Coordinates of C-alpha atoms in Angstrom, one line a residue:
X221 CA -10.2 19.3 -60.7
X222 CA -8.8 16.1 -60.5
X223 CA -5.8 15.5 -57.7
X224 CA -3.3 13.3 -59.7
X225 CA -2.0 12.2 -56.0
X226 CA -5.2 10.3 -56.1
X227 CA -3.8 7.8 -58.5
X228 CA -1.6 6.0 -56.0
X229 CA -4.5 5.3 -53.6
X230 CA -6.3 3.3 -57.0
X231 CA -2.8 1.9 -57.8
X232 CA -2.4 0.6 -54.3
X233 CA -6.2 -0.8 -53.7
X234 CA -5.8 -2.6 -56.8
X235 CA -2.5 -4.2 -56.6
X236 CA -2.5 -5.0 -52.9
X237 CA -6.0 -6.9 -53.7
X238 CA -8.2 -5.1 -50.7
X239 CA -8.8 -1.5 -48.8
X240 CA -7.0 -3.1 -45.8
X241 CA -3.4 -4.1 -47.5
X242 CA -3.6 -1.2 -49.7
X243 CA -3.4 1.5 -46.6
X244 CA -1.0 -0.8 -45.0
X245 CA 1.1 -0.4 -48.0
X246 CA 0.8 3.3 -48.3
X247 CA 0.9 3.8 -44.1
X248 CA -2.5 5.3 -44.2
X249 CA -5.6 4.1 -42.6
X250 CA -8.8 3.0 -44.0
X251 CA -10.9 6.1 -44.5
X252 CA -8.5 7.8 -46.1
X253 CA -8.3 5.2 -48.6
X254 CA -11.9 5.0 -49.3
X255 CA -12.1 9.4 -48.9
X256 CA -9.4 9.6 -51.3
X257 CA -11.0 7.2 -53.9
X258 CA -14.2 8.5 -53.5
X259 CA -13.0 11.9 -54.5
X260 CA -10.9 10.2 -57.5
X261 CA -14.3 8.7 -58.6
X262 CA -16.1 12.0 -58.1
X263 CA -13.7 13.8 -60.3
X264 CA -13.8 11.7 -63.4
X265 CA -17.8 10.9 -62.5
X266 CA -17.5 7.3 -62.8
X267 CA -17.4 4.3 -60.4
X268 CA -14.1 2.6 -60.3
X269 CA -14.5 -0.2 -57.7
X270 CA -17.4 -2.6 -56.4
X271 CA -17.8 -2.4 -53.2
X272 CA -18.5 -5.4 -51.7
X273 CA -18.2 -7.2 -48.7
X274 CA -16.0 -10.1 -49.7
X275 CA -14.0 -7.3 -51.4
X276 CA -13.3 -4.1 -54.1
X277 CA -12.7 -5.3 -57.4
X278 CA -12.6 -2.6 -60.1
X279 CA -14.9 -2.0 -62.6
X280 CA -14.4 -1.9 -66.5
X281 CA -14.2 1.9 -65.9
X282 CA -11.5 1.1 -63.3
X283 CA -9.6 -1.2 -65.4
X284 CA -9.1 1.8 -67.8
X285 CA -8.5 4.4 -65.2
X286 CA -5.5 1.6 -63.7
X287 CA -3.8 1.4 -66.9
X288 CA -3.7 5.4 -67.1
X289 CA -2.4 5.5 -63.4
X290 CA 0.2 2.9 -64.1
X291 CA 1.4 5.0 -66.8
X292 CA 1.6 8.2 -65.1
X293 CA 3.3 6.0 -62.1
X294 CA 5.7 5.2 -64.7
X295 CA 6.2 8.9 -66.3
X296 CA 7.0 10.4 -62.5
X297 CA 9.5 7.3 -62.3
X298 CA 11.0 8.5 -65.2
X299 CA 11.4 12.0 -63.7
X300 CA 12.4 11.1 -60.5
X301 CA 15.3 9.1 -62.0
X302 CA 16.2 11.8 -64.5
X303 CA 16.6 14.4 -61.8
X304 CA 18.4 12.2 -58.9
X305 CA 18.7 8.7 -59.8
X306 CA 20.3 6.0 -57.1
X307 CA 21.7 9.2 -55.1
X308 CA 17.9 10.1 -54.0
X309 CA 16.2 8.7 -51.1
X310 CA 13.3 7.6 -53.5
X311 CA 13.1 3.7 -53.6
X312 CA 11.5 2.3 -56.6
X313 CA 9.2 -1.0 -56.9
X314 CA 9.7 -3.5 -59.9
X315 CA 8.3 -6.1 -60.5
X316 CA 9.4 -9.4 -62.6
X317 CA 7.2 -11.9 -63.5
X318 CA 9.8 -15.4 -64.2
X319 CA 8.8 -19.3 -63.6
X320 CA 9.3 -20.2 -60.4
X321 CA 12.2 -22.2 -60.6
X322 CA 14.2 -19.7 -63.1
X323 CA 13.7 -17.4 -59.8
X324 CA 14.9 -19.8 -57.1
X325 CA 17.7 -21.6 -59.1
X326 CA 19.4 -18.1 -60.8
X327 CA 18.0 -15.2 -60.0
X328 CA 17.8 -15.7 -56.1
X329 CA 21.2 -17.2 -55.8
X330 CA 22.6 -13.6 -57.1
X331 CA 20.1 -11.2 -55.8
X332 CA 23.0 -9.6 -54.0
X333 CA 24.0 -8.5 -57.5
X334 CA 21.2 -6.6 -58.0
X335 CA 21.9 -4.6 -54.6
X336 CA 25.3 -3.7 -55.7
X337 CA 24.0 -2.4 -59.3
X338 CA 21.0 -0.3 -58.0
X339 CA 20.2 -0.9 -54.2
X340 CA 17.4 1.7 -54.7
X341 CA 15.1 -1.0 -56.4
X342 CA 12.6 -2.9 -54.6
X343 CA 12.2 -6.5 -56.6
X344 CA 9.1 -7.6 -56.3
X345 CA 9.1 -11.3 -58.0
X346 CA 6.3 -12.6 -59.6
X347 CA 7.1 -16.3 -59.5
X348 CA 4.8 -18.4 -61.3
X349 CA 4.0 -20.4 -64.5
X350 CA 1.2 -18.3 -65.8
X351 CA 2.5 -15.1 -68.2
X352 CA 1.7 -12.1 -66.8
X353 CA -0.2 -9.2 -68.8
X354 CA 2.4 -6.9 -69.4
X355 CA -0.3 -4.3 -71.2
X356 CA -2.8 -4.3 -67.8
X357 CA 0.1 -3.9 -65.6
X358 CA 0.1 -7.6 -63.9
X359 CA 3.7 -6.8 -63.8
X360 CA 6.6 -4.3 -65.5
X361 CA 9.0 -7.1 -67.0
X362 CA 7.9 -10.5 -68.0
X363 CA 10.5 -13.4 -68.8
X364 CA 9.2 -14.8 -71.9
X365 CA 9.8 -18.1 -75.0
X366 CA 8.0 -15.7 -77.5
X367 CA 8.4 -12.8 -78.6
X368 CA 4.5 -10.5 -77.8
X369 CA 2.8 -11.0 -81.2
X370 CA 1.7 -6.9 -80.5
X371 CA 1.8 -3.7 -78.7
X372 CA 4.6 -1.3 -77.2
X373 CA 6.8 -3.3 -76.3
X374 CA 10.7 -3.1 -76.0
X375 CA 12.3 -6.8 -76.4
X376 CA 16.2 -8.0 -75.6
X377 CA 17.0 -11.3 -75.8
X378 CA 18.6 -12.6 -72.8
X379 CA 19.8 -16.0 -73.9
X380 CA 18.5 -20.0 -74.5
X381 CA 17.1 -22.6 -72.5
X382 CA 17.7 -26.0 -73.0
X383 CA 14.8 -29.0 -72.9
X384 CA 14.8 -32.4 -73.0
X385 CA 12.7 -35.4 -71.9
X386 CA 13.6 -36.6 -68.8
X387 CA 12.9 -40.2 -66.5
X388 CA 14.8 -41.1 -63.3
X389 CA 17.1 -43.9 -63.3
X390 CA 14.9 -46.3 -61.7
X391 CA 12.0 -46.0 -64.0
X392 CA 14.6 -46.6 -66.6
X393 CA 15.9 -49.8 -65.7
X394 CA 12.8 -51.4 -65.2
X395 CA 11.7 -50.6 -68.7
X396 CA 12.6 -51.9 -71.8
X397 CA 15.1 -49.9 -73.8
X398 CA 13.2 -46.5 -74.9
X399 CA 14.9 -45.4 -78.1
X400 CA 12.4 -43.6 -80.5
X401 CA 10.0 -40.9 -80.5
X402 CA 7.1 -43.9 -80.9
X403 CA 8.7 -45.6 -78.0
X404 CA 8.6 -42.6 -76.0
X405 CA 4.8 -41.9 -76.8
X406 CA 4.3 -45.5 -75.2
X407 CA 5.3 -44.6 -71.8
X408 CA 3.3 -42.6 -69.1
X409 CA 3.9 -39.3 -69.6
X410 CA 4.2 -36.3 -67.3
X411 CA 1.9 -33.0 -68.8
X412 CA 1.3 -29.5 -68.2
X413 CA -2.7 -28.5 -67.9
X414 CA -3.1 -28.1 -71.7
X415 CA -0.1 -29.9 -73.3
X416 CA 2.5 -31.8 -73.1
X417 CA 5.2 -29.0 -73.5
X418 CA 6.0 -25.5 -74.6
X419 CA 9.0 -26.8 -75.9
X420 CA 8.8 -25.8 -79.6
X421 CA 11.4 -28.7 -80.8
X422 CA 9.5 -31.2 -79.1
X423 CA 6.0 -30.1 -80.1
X424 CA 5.6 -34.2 -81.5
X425 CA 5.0 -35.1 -78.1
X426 CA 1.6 -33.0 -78.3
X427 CA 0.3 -34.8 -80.4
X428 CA -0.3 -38.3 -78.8
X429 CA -3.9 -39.5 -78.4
X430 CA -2.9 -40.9 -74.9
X431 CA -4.0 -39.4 -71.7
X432 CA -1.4 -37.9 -69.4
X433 CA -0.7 -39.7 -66.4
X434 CA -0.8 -36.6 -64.5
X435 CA -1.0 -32.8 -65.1
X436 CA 0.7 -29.6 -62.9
X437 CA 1.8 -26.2 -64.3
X438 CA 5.4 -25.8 -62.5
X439 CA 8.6 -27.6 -63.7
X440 CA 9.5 -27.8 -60.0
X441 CA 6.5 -29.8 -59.6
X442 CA 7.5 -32.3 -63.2
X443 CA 10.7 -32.4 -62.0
X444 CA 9.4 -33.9 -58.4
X445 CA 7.0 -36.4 -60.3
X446 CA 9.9 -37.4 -62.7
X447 CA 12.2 -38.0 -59.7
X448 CA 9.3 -40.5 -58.3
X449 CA 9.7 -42.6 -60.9
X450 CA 5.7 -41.5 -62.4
X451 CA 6.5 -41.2 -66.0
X452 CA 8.3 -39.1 -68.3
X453 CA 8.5 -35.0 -69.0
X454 CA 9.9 -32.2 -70.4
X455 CA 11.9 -30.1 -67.9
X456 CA 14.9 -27.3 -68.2
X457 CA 17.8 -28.9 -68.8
X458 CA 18.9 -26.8 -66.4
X459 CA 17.0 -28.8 -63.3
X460 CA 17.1 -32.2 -65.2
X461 CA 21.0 -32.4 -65.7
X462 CA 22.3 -31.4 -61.7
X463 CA 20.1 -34.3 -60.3
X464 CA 21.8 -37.6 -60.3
X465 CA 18.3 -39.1 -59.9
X466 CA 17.4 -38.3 -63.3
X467 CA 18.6 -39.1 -67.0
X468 CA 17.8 -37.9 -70.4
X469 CA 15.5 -40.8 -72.0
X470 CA 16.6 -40.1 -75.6
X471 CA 19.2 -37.8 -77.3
X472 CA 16.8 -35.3 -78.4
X473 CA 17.4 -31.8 -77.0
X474 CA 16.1 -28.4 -78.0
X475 CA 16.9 -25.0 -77.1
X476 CA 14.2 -22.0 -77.3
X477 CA 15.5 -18.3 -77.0
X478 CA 14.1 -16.5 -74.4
X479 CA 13.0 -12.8 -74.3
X480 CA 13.0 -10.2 -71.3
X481 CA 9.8 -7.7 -72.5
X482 CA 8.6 -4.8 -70.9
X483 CA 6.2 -1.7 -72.1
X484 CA 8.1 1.0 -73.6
X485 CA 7.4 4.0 -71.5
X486 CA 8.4 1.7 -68.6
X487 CA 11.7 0.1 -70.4
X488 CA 12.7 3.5 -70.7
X489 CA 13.7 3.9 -66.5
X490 CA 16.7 3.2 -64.9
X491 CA 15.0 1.0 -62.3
X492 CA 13.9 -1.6 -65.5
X493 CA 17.0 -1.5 -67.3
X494 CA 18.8 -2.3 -64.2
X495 CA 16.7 -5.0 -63.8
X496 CA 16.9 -6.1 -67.4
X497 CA 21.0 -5.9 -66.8
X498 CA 20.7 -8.0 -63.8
X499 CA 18.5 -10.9 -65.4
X500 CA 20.8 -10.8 -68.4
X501 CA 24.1 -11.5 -66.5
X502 CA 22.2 -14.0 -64.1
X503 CA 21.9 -15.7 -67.6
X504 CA 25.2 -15.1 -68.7
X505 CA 26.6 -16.7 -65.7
X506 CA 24.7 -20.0 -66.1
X507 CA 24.6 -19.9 -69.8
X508 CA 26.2 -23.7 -70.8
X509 CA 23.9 -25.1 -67.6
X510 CA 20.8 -23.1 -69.1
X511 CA 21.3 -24.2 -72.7
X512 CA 22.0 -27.8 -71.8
X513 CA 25.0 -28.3 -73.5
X514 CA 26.0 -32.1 -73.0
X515 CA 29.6 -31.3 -71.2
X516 CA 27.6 -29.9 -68.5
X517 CA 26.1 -33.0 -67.6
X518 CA 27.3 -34.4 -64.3
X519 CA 28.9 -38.2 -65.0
X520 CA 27.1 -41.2 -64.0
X521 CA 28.6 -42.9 -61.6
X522 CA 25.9 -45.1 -61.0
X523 CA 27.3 -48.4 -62.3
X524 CA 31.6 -47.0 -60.8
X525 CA 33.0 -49.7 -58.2
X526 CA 34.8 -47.7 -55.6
X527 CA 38.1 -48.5 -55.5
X528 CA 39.4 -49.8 -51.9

């Protein structure tokens, strides 16, 4: 008969990445771990990890199993929440996956928000360029610029971010005057690892035949590289506009709505709408800054005579 209390020691080997972390996580040592697997394994008579010594990964088998788990992780949450709520002593992991700089430049600066809505979630942010796979569990809520062509998924739209092409002042003023959409094309240019920019409105810039001065996958990382006078790039308005380093090179600016998504049977609990209500007012509250609107743009004082 299988022991469904299993299920957390496969959930917590496969998040945590090793044996080791995953009995740290659950306050259990190693060979209960590996007992408790093994007698998960034995009861569905398949192999759900490779054991190896640089590591367990889990199998295909595995894979399937994790989904399953995650789902009945998701079903007890449900329960849980039903019966008690916030007033239990049952503290609930969530976990957001958000670019790095959306968590550090909103969603950090009001984290205390999100203890005062529900202090009986434990965040867990995934902060990183890549989009997580919301169907295999890489994380419960994703912060997205699509919409996820397919599957379960519930979808609320949170607000829009801003773009626009970006230099700082320096490179500017050594340059001649960069007007059009051919003159920016001309100019070194600041890329992602397989294009230019994700920025729908601006897609023209993908298709120049020139090579990208440089590449990196975090607009922290553009921004920096912008700031050093490199080249040009597409960043938030959101970072571009608060540094008095850098300009706008053109008038050109787009703004792409963005999605919170999560699987059904998760969107359902308490912990993930909180969640979902916390990301949507961090948005809220920075909404002009976020969309780029121009009367949010700090003045240029760079050519002002102080007045003595």
């Amino acid at each position: 008969m299988l022991d469904w209390d299993n299920l957390r020691f496969l959930i917590a080997v496969a998040e945590k990445g090793s044996v080791i972390a995953g009995a740290k996580g659950l306050g259990v040592d190693k060979a209960t771990i590996s007992r408790r697997i093994s007698a998960l394994e034995h009861s569905l008579g398949a192999r759900l990890f490779d054991r190896k010594a640089s590591g367990w990964s889990l199998t295909a088998v595995g894979r399937k199993v994790m989904t399953s788990a995650k789902k009945v992780e998701a079903a007890v949450s449900v329960m849980l929440t039903d019966l008690g709520g916030p007033t239990t002593n049952t503290r609930t992991p969530v976990r957001l996956s958000a670019p790095q700089w959306f968590c550090s430049e909103v969603l950090l600066p009001r984290i205390g928000r999100l203890s005062e809505m529900a202090n009986w979630i434990d965040l867990n942010l995934s902060a990183r360029s890549r989009v997580a796979d919301l169907a295999e569990r890489e994380a419960e809520i994703g912060l997205r610029n699509v919409r996820p062509p397919k599957g379960s998924f519930v979808v609320r739209k949170v607000g829009e971010l801003g773009s626009a092409i970006y230099a700082s002042r320096e490179y500017l003023n050594r340059r001649p005057p960069i007007l059009t959409r051919a003159d920016v094309l001309q100019e070194k240019l600041i890329a992602y690892p397989d294009r230019l920019t994700y920025v729908p409105g601006l897609d023209w810039l993908n298709t120049t035949k020139s090579t990208p001065l440089l590449r990196v996958d975090d607009a922290f990382a553009i921004t920096a590289a912008i700031r050093a006078s490199a080249g040009l790039g597409v960043i938030p308005c959101f970072l571009g506009d608060r540094d008095p380093v850098l300009q706008r090179v053109t008038d050109e600016h787009h703004a792409e709505t963005i999605w919170l998504v999560a699987p059904i049977e998760l969107a359902r609990t308490l912990a993930v709408k909180r969640v979902f209500d916390f990301v949507a007012e961090a948005f809220a509250a920075n909404r002009a800054a976020l969309r780029g609107d121009i009367s949010q743009r700090p003045p240029d004082t760079s050519n002002v005579v102080p007045v003595t």
